[in-house]
PDB file of C-alpha atoms and ligand atoms in Angstrom:
ATOM      1  CA  MET Z   1     -17.863   9.309-160.781  1.00  0.00           C
ATOM      2  CA  ALA Z   2     -18.732   9.633-157.115  1.00  0.00           C
ATOM      3  CA  ILE Z   3     -20.083   6.098-157.091  1.00  0.00           C
ATOM      4  CA  THR Z   4     -16.934   4.616-158.633  1.00  0.00           C
ATOM      5  CA  ARG Z   5     -14.958   6.427-155.997  1.00  0.00           C
ATOM      6  CA  VAL Z   6     -17.121   5.024-153.246  1.00  0.00           C
ATOM      7  CA  VAL Z   7     -16.788   1.542-154.729  1.00  0.00           C
ATOM      8  CA  ALA Z   8     -13.024   1.931-155.036  1.00  0.00           C
ATOM      9  CA  LEU Z   9     -12.837   3.166-151.475  1.00  0.00           C
ATOM     10  CA  CYS Z  10     -14.912   0.226-150.297  1.00  0.00           C
ATOM     11  CA  LEU Z  11     -12.629  -2.202-152.098  1.00  0.00           C
ATOM     12  CA  VAL Z  12      -9.540  -0.629-150.610  1.00  0.00           C
ATOM     13  CA  SER Z  13     -11.055  -0.682-147.119  1.00  0.00           C
ATOM     14  CA  PHE Z  14     -12.114  -4.284-147.586  1.00  0.00           C
ATOM     15  CA  ALA Z  15      -8.638  -5.321-148.733  1.00  0.00           C
ATOM     16  CA  PHE Z  16      -7.203  -3.464-145.756  1.00  0.00           C
ATOM     17  CA  LEU Z  17      -9.587  -5.187-143.350  1.00  0.00           C
ATOM     18  CA  VAL Z  18      -8.757  -8.582-144.791  1.00  0.00           C
ATOM     19  CA  SER Z  19      -5.035  -7.919-144.452  1.00  0.00           C
ATOM     20  CA  VAL Z  20      -5.502  -6.675-140.880  1.00  0.00           C
ATOM     21  CA  MET Z  21      -7.753  -9.540-139.867  1.00  0.00           C
ATOM     22  CA  GLU Z  22      -5.694 -12.458-141.037  1.00  0.00           C
ATOM     23  CA  GLY Z  23      -4.961 -13.893-137.631  1.00  0.00           C
ATOM     24  CA  VAL Z  24      -1.742 -15.646-136.819  1.00  0.00           C
ATOM     25  CA  GLN Z  25      -0.350 -19.122-136.530  1.00  0.00           C
ATOM     26  CA  VAL Z  26       0.973 -20.498-133.244  1.00  0.00           C
ATOM     27  CA  THR Z  27       3.391 -23.388-133.538  1.00  0.00           C
ATOM     28  CA  ILE Z  28       4.129 -25.369-130.405  1.00  0.00           C
ATOM     29  CA  THR Z  29       7.349 -27.369-130.225  1.00  0.00           C
ATOM     30  CA  ASN Z  30       8.001 -29.841-127.447  1.00  0.00           C
ATOM     31  CA  ASN Z  31      11.723 -29.772-126.719  1.00  0.00           C
ATOM     32  CA  CYS Z  32      11.222 -31.568-123.421  1.00  0.00           C
ATOM     33  CA  ASP Z  33      12.325 -35.193-123.228  1.00  0.00           C
ATOM     34  CA  TYR Z  34       8.803 -36.167-122.181  1.00  0.00           C
ATOM     35  CA  THR Z  35       5.346 -35.975-123.769  1.00  0.00           C
ATOM     36  CA  VAL Z  36       3.207 -32.937-122.981  1.00  0.00           C
ATOM     37  CA  TRP Z  37      -0.434 -32.084-123.657  1.00  0.00           C
ATOM     38  CA  PRO Z  38      -0.822 -28.426-124.697  1.00  0.00           C
ATOM     39  CA  GLY Z  39      -4.155 -26.761-123.990  1.00  0.00           C
ATOM     40  CA  SER Z  40      -5.686 -23.413-124.885  1.00  0.00           C
ATOM     41  CA  GLN Z  41      -8.524 -21.254-123.650  1.00  0.00           C
ATOM     42  CA  ALA Z  42      -9.900 -18.101-125.247  1.00  0.00           C
ATOM     43  CA  ASN Z  43     -10.680 -15.124-123.051  1.00  0.00           C
ATOM     44  CA  GLN Z  44     -14.295 -14.027-122.793  1.00  0.00           C
ATOM     45  CA  GLY Z  45     -15.385 -12.492-126.106  1.00  0.00           C
ATOM     46  CA  SER Z  46     -12.954 -14.528-128.222  1.00  0.00           C
ATOM     47  CA  PRO Z  47     -13.871 -17.816-129.918  1.00  0.00           C
ATOM     48  CA  GLN Z  48     -12.287 -21.058-128.739  1.00  0.00           C
ATOM     49  CA  LEU Z  49      -9.624 -22.307-131.164  1.00  0.00           C
ATOM     50  CA  SER Z  50     -10.235 -25.266-133.466  1.00  0.00           C
ATOM     51  CA  LYS Z  51      -7.778 -27.265-131.314  1.00  0.00           C
ATOM     52  CA  THR Z  52      -8.105 -26.720-127.561  1.00  0.00           C
ATOM     53  CA  GLY Z  53      -5.921 -29.615-126.478  1.00  0.00           C
ATOM     54  CA  PHE Z  54      -3.750 -32.352-127.943  1.00  0.00           C
ATOM     55  CA  GLU Z  55      -0.892 -34.701-127.206  1.00  0.00           C
ATOM     56  CA  LEU Z  56       2.581 -33.599-128.285  1.00  0.00           C
ATOM     57  CA  ALA Z  57       5.385 -36.151-128.105  1.00  0.00           C
ATOM     58  CA  SER Z  58       8.967 -35.139-127.366  1.00  0.00           C
ATOM     59  CA  LYS Z  59      10.628 -33.272-130.298  1.00  0.00           C
ATOM     60  CA  LYS Z  60       7.329 -32.819-132.163  1.00  0.00           C
ATOM     61  CA  THR Z  61       5.757 -29.581-133.417  1.00  0.00           C
ATOM     62  CA  GLU Z  62       2.104 -28.820-134.033  1.00  0.00           C
ATOM     63  CA  SER Z  63       0.455 -25.655-135.391  1.00  0.00           C
ATOM     64  CA  VAL Z  64      -2.754 -23.993-134.314  1.00  0.00           C
ATOM     65  CA  ASP Z  65      -4.507 -21.205-136.221  1.00  0.00           C
ATOM     66  CA  VAL Z  66      -5.452 -18.206-134.128  1.00  0.00           C
ATOM     67  CA  PRO Z  67      -8.080 -15.914-135.669  1.00  0.00           C
ATOM     68  CA  ALA Z  68      -7.758 -12.139-135.794  1.00  0.00           C
ATOM     69  CA  ALA Z  69      -8.907 -10.205-132.762  1.00  0.00           C
ATOM     70  CA  TRP Z  70      -8.234 -13.062-130.373  1.00  0.00           C
ATOM     71  CA  SER Z  71      -7.053 -13.073-126.820  1.00  0.00           C
ATOM     72  CA  GLY Z  72      -6.412 -16.119-124.729  1.00  0.00           C
ATOM     73  CA  LYS Z  73      -3.794 -18.445-123.349  1.00  0.00           C
ATOM     74  CA  PHE Z  74      -1.907 -21.656-123.890  1.00  0.00           C
ATOM     75  CA  TRP Z  75      -0.400 -23.978-121.325  1.00  0.00           C
ATOM     76  CA  ALA Z  76       1.059 -27.477-121.283  1.00  0.00           C
ATOM     77  CA  ARG Z  77      -0.133 -30.383-119.177  1.00  0.00           C
ATOM     78  CA  THR Z  78       2.391 -32.889-117.894  1.00  0.00           C
ATOM     79  CA  GLY Z  79       2.155 -36.424-116.561  1.00  0.00           C
ATOM     80  CA  CYS Z  80      -1.126 -37.277-118.230  1.00  0.00           C
ATOM     81  CA  SER Z  81      -2.459 -40.814-118.340  1.00  0.00           C
ATOM     82  CA  ASN Z  82      -5.593 -42.741-119.035  1.00  0.00           C
ATOM     83  CA  ASN Z  83      -6.698 -44.858-116.097  1.00  0.00           C
ATOM     84  CA  ASN Z  84      -9.793 -46.992-116.615  1.00  0.00           C
ATOM     85  CA  GLY Z  85     -10.969 -44.624-119.314  1.00  0.00           C
ATOM     86  CA  VAL Z  86     -10.413 -41.480-117.261  1.00  0.00           C
ATOM     87  CA  PHE Z  87      -7.831 -39.090-118.689  1.00  0.00           C
ATOM     88  CA  SER Z  88      -6.047 -36.949-116.108  1.00  0.00           C
ATOM     89  CA  CYS Z  89      -2.805 -35.020-115.754  1.00  0.00           C
ATOM     90  CA  ALA Z  90      -0.362 -34.409-112.924  1.00  0.00           C
ATOM     91  CA  THR Z  91      -0.254 -30.691-113.771  1.00  0.00           C
ATOM     92  CA  ALA Z  92      -2.428 -28.104-115.523  1.00  0.00           C
ATOM     93  CA  ASP Z  93      -5.357 -30.488-116.055  1.00  0.00           C
ATOM     94  CA  CYS Z  94      -8.431 -29.031-117.751  1.00  0.00           C
ATOM     95  CA  GLY Z  95     -11.023 -31.546-116.614  1.00  0.00           C
ATOM     96  CA  ASN Z  96     -10.398 -35.120-117.796  1.00  0.00           C
ATOM     97  CA  HIS Z  97     -10.341 -34.434-121.537  1.00  0.00           C
ATOM     98  CA  VAL Z  98      -7.520 -34.200-124.058  1.00  0.00           C
ATOM     99  CA  GLU Z  99      -9.448 -31.342-125.732  1.00  0.00           C
ATOM    100  CA  CYS Z 100     -10.031 -28.686-123.093  1.00  0.00           C
ATOM    101  CA  GLY Z 101     -13.129 -27.422-124.952  1.00  0.00           C
ATOM    102  CA  GLY Z 102     -13.179 -24.008-123.285  1.00  0.00           C
ATOM    103  CA  ALA Z 103     -12.171 -25.179-119.813  1.00  0.00           C
ATOM    104  CA  GLY Z 104      -9.241 -23.562-118.050  1.00  0.00           C
ATOM    105  CA  GLU Z 105      -6.253 -25.188-116.367  1.00  0.00           C
ATOM    106  CA  ALA Z 106      -5.563 -26.321-112.834  1.00  0.00           C
ATOM    107  CA  THR Z 107      -2.868 -24.402-110.977  1.00  0.00           C
ATOM    108  CA  PRO Z 108       0.075 -24.289-110.810  1.00  0.00           C
ATOM    109  CA  ALA Z 109       0.549 -23.745-114.539  1.00  0.00           C
ATOM    110  CA  SER Z 110       2.934 -21.719-116.678  1.00  0.00           C
ATOM    111  CA  LEU Z 111       0.860 -19.632-119.074  1.00  0.00           C
ATOM    112  CA  MET Z 112       1.622 -18.296-122.547  1.00  0.00           C
ATOM    113  CA  GLU Z 113      -0.788 -15.386-123.042  1.00  0.00           C
ATOM    114  CA  PHE Z 114      -1.680 -13.559-126.258  1.00  0.00           C
ATOM    115  CA  THR Z 115      -3.728 -10.581-127.367  1.00  0.00           C
ATOM    116  CA  VAL Z 116      -3.713 -10.712-131.151  1.00  0.00           C
ATOM    117  CA  ASP Z 117      -4.849  -7.869-133.412  1.00  0.00           C
ATOM    118  CA  THR Z 118      -7.151  -6.168-130.957  1.00  0.00           C
ATOM    119  CA  ASN Z 119      -4.887  -3.290-129.950  1.00  0.00           C
ATOM    120  CA  GLY Z 120      -4.851  -1.764-133.411  1.00  0.00           C
ATOM    121  CA  ASP Z 121      -1.206  -1.691-134.288  1.00  0.00           C
ATOM    122  CA  HIS Z 122       0.394  -4.335-132.135  1.00  0.00           C
ATOM    123  CA  ASP Z 123      -0.053  -7.675-130.385  1.00  0.00           C
ATOM    124  CA  THR Z 124       0.921  -8.288-126.805  1.00  0.00           C
ATOM    125  CA  TYR Z 125       2.156 -11.609-125.451  1.00  0.00           C
ATOM    126  CA  ASP Z 126       3.814 -12.882-122.329  1.00  0.00           C
ATOM    127  CA  VAL Z 127       4.889 -15.898-120.331  1.00  0.00           C
ATOM    128  CA  SER Z 128       3.250 -15.823-116.911  1.00  0.00           C
ATOM    129  CA  ASN Z 129       4.084 -17.405-113.567  1.00  0.00           C
ATOM    130  CA  VAL Z 130       1.239 -15.498-111.898  1.00  0.00           C
ATOM    131  CA  ASP Z 131      -0.628 -18.789-111.390  1.00  0.00           C
ATOM    132  CA  GLY Z 132       2.588 -20.672-110.708  1.00  0.00           C
ATOM    133  CA  PHE Z 133       4.920 -22.694-112.881  1.00  0.00           C
ATOM    134  CA  ASN Z 134       4.917 -26.201-114.269  1.00  0.00           C
ATOM    135  CA  ILE Z 135       7.129 -26.196-117.380  1.00  0.00           C
ATOM    136  CA  PRO Z 136       9.873 -24.041-118.969  1.00  0.00           C
ATOM    137  CA  SER Z 137       8.699 -22.161-122.072  1.00  0.00           C
ATOM    138  CA  SER Z 138       9.367 -19.346-124.530  1.00  0.00           C
ATOM    139  CA  ILE Z 139       7.426 -17.339-127.129  1.00  0.00           C
ATOM    140  CA  THR Z 140       9.236 -16.110-130.242  1.00  0.00           C
ATOM    141  CA  PRO Z 141       7.286 -13.890-132.675  1.00  0.00           C
ATOM    142  CA  GLN Z 142       8.239 -14.367-136.315  1.00  0.00           C
ATOM    143  CA  GLY Z 143       7.937 -11.972-139.224  1.00  0.00           C
ATOM    144  CA  GLY Z 144       6.665  -8.963-137.287  1.00  0.00           C
ATOM    145  CA  THR Z 145       7.952  -5.427-136.838  1.00  0.00           C
ATOM    146  CA  GLY Z 146       8.664  -3.514-133.650  1.00  0.00           C
ATOM    147  CA  THR Z 147      10.397  -4.811-130.537  1.00  0.00           C
ATOM    148  CA  CYS Z 148       9.245  -8.426-130.961  1.00  0.00           C
ATOM    149  CA  LYS Z 149      11.493  -9.806-128.220  1.00  0.00           C
ATOM    150  CA  ILE Z 150      11.420 -13.351-126.909  1.00  0.00           C
ATOM    151  CA  ALA Z 151       9.190 -13.778-123.858  1.00  0.00           C
ATOM    152  CA  SER Z 152      10.462 -16.679-121.823  1.00  0.00           C
ATOM    153  CA  CYS Z 153      10.836 -18.640-118.665  1.00  0.00           C
ATOM    154  CA  PRO Z 154      13.541 -21.139-119.616  1.00  0.00           C
ATOM    155  CA  ALA Z 155      14.548 -22.032-116.042  1.00  0.00           C
ATOM    156  CA  ASN Z 156      13.213 -25.193-114.428  1.00  0.00           C
ATOM    157  CA  ILE Z 157      11.628 -23.485-111.431  1.00  0.00           C
ATOM    158  CA  ASN Z 158      10.391 -26.820-110.069  1.00  0.00           C
ATOM    159  CA  ALA Z 159      13.967 -27.679-109.131  1.00  0.00           C
ATOM    160  CA  ALA Z 160      14.434 -24.447-107.144  1.00  0.00           C
ATOM    161  CA  CYS Z 161      10.910 -24.071-105.707  1.00  0.00           C
ATOM    162  CA  PRO Z 162      10.685 -22.995-102.030  1.00  0.00           C
ATOM    163  CA  SER Z 163       9.307 -25.857 -99.928  1.00  0.00           C
ATOM    164  CA  ASP Z 164       6.062 -24.073 -99.041  1.00  0.00           C
ATOM    165  CA  LEU Z 165       5.205 -23.557-102.734  1.00  0.00           C
ATOM    166  CA  GLN Z 166       6.087 -27.035-104.000  1.00  0.00           C
ATOM    167  CA  PHE Z 167       3.404 -28.963-105.845  1.00  0.00           C
ATOM    168  CA  LYS Z 168       4.099 -32.685-105.830  1.00  0.00           C
ATOM    169  CA  GLY Z 169       3.043 -35.541-108.064  1.00  0.00           C
ATOM    170  CA  SER Z 170       1.838 -38.924-106.822  1.00  0.00           C
ATOM    171  CA  ASP Z 171       5.451 -40.176-106.619  1.00  0.00           C
ATOM    172  CA  GLY Z 172       6.446 -37.257-104.374  1.00  0.00           C
ATOM    173  CA  SER Z 173       8.522 -35.407-106.979  1.00  0.00           C
ATOM    174  CA  VAL Z 174       8.041 -31.659-107.448  1.00  0.00           C
ATOM    175  CA  VAL Z 175       6.025 -31.268-110.659  1.00  0.00           C
ATOM    176  CA  GLY Z 176       4.965 -27.647-110.186  1.00  0.00           C
ATOM    177  CA  CYS Z 177       5.685 -24.528-108.176  1.00  0.00           C
ATOM    178  CA  LYS Z 178       2.712 -22.560-106.863  1.00  0.00           C
ATOM    179  CA  SER Z 179       2.683 -18.792-106.831  1.00  0.00           C
ATOM    180  CA  ALA Z 180       2.198 -17.141-103.434  1.00  0.00           C
ATOM    181  CA  CYS Z 181      -1.281 -16.068-104.598  1.00  0.00           C
ATOM    182  CA  VAL Z 182      -2.218 -19.666-105.421  1.00  0.00           C
ATOM    183  CA  GLN Z 183      -0.717 -21.022-102.188  1.00  0.00           C
ATOM    184  CA  TYR Z 184      -1.880 -18.402 -99.694  1.00  0.00           C
ATOM    185  CA  GLY Z 185      -4.697 -16.543-101.492  1.00  0.00           C
ATOM    186  CA  LYS Z 186      -3.820 -13.328 -99.670  1.00  0.00           C
ATOM    187  CA  PRO Z 187      -4.950 -10.052-101.310  1.00  0.00           C
ATOM    188  CA  GLU Z 188      -1.409  -8.639-101.085  1.00  0.00           C
ATOM    189  CA  TYR Z 189      -0.074 -11.592-103.120  1.00  0.00           C
ATOM    190  CA  CYS Z 190      -3.036 -11.704-105.526  1.00  0.00           C
ATOM    191  CA  CYS Z 191      -3.243  -7.909-106.013  1.00  0.00           C
ATOM    192  CA  ALA Z 192      -6.910  -8.135-105.051  1.00  0.00           C
ATOM    193  CA  ALA Z 193      -9.475  -5.410-104.435  1.00  0.00           C
ATOM    194  CA  PRO Z 194     -10.177  -3.313-102.484  1.00  0.00           C
ATOM    195  CA  ASP Z 195      -6.765  -2.607-100.915  1.00  0.00           C
ATOM    196  CA  HIS Z 196      -4.188  -4.146-103.235  1.00  0.00           C
ATOM    197  CA  ASN Z 197      -5.519  -3.783-106.779  1.00  0.00           C
ATOM    198  CA  THR Z 198      -3.133  -1.134-108.066  1.00  0.00           C
ATOM    199  CA  PRO Z 199       0.586  -1.361-108.872  1.00  0.00           C
ATOM    200  CA  ALA Z 200       1.314   1.034-105.996  1.00  0.00           C
ATOM    201  CA  THR Z 201      -0.566  -1.057-103.434  1.00  0.00           C
ATOM    202  CA  CYS Z 202       0.674  -4.411-104.741  1.00  0.00           C
ATOM    203  CA  PRO Z 203       4.454  -4.244-104.787  1.00  0.00           C
ATOM    204  CA  PRO Z 204       6.539  -7.380-105.431  1.00  0.00           C
ATOM    205  CA  SER Z 205       6.710  -9.858-102.535  1.00  0.00           C
ATOM    206  CA  ASN Z 206       9.675 -11.984-101.564  1.00  0.00           C
ATOM    207  CA  TYR Z 207       7.867 -14.836-103.343  1.00  0.00           C
ATOM    208  CA  SER Z 208       7.322 -12.937-106.599  1.00  0.00           C
ATOM    209  CA  GLN Z 209      10.967 -11.853-106.421  1.00  0.00           C
ATOM    210  CA  PHE Z 210      11.955 -15.516-106.353  1.00  0.00           C
ATOM    211  CA  PHE Z 211      10.036 -16.105-109.613  1.00  0.00           C
ATOM    212  CA  SER Z 212      11.412 -12.913-111.118  1.00  0.00           C
ATOM    213  CA  LYS Z 213      14.977 -13.941-110.338  1.00  0.00           C
ATOM    214  CA  GLN Z 214      14.438 -17.369-111.885  1.00  0.00           C
ATOM    215  CA  CYS Z 215      12.739 -15.929-114.982  1.00  0.00           C
ATOM    216  CA  PRO Z 216      13.264 -12.188-115.526  1.00  0.00           C
ATOM    217  CA  ASN Z 217      11.427 -12.266-118.883  1.00  0.00           C
ATOM    218  CA  ALA Z 218       8.160 -13.612-117.503  1.00  0.00           C
ATOM    219  CA  TYR Z 219       5.400 -12.239-115.280  1.00  0.00           C
ATOM    220  CA  SER Z 220       6.218 -13.044-111.645  1.00  0.00           C
ATOM    221  CA  TYR Z 221       2.998 -11.540-110.241  1.00  0.00           C
ATOM    222  CA  ALA Z 222      -0.037  -9.601-111.465  1.00  0.00           C
ATOM    223  CA  TYR Z 223       1.530  -6.111-111.662  1.00  0.00           C
ATOM    224  CA  ASP Z 224       4.812  -7.143-113.248  1.00  0.00           C
ATOM    225  CA  ASP Z 225       3.670  -5.343-116.445  1.00  0.00           C
ATOM    226  CA  ASN Z 226       6.906  -3.484-117.169  1.00  0.00           C
ATOM    227  CA  LYS Z 227       8.936  -6.646-117.289  1.00  0.00           C
ATOM    228  CA  GLY Z 228       6.363  -9.168-118.365  1.00  0.00           C
ATOM    229  CA  THR Z 229       4.575  -7.739-121.395  1.00  0.00           C
ATOM    230  CA  PHE Z 230       6.033  -7.898-124.883  1.00  0.00           C
ATOM    231  CA  THR Z 231       4.739  -6.296-128.066  1.00  0.00           C
ATOM    232  CA  CYS Z 232       5.063  -6.988-131.779  1.00  0.00           C
ATOM    233  CA  SER Z 233       3.291  -5.668-134.869  1.00  0.00           C
ATOM    234  CA  LYS Z 234       1.743  -8.133-137.278  1.00  0.00           C
ATOM    235  CA  PRO Z 235       3.918 -11.202-136.861  1.00  0.00           C
ATOM    236  CA  THR Z 236       2.977 -14.065-139.185  1.00  0.00           C
ATOM    237  CA  SER Z 237       3.460 -16.625-136.440  1.00  0.00           C
ATOM    238  CA  TYR Z 238       4.459 -17.236-132.860  1.00  0.00           C
ATOM    239  CA  ALA Z 239       6.728 -20.114-131.955  1.00  0.00           C
ATOM    240  CA  ILE Z 240       6.043 -21.501-128.500  1.00  0.00           C
ATOM    241  CA  LYS Z 241       8.857 -23.747-127.289  1.00  0.00           C
ATOM    242  CA  LEU Z 242       8.419 -25.972-124.293  1.00  0.00           C
ATOM    243  CA  CYS Z 243      11.764 -26.657-122.558  1.00  0.00           C
ATOM    244  CA  PRO Z 244      13.372 -24.086-124.908  1.00  0.00           C
TER     245      PRO Z 244
HETATM  246  C1  NAG R   1       8.989 -14.849 -97.572  1.00  0.00           C
HETATM  247  O1  NAG R   1       8.849 -14.268 -96.286  1.00  0.00           O
HETATM  248  C2  NAG R   1       8.140 -15.096 -95.346  1.00  0.00           C
HETATM  249  C3  NAG R   1       7.985 -14.341 -94.036  1.00  0.00           C
HETATM  250  O2  NAG R   1       7.949 -12.993 -94.183  1.00  0.00           O
HETATM  251  C4  NAG R   1       8.892 -16.401 -95.119  1.00  0.00           C
HETATM  252  O3  NAG R   1       8.192 -17.234 -94.250  1.00  0.00           O
HETATM  253  C5  NAG R   1       9.101 -17.091 -96.454  1.00  0.00           C
HETATM  254  O4  NAG R   1       9.921 -18.239 -96.277  1.00  0.00           O
HETATM  255  C6  NAG R   1       9.764 -16.161 -97.460  1.00  0.00           C
HETATM  256  N1  NAG R   1       9.788 -16.846 -98.743  1.00  0.00           N
HETATM  257  C7  NAG R   1      10.768 -16.724 -99.636  1.00  0.00           C
HETATM  258  C8  NAG R   1      10.616 -17.473-100.902  1.00  0.00           C
HETATM  259  O5  NAG R   1      11.756 -16.016 -99.443  1.00  0.00           O
END
């Protein structure tokens, strides 16, 4: 009797674990009128995804499976080309390869960040301009419960970027907008230790306020947590739209 109960309990727990640890699908749609090259990088302690970088033509969608208990980020490279066998991108390059293979992105880059299934009952996700901006984006969770709002930065911040933050391509056009932290590296902009690593000692700057005004539903600097972070319980997928 006791043993059957233990076995039954084990089966129930196993079924529960399997249902909890399903992971989630991320679909990336390129609504821009130009080709982009999405990339991803897992945070320390999470495995790299099966696809860490690929080309995505205008109006195309591609899906990536994200395992349970994963945290990491996506971004999109722009202006990539192959010159004499060397692949490189105008923005958000991850080191001369289409597949980023665990490498991170060059700044400035808009980030789409996820923590999936590691908080117990909910995921968190956000669009971040903390390392600057290079492309408009949004994240829409699908099939989950809870708040599950759209995280987004739909504005083209490149067009409004203050002159001292502009990041230009080889033809002189503004292809990215650096954050004040990226441009100036000052502890008060980067919320760095020892004097500025708390929300109270790292208030918004006039630069972060510029980003916040352009995109109120995205992180404008490191301690923008109240506005920037979104939560959702057990969505089946996340739709990332570039140029939403
Ligand atoms: C922020 O303030 C500094 C000086 O305090 C000024 O030089 C800079 O232009 C301002 N930037 C923005 C985006 O308002």
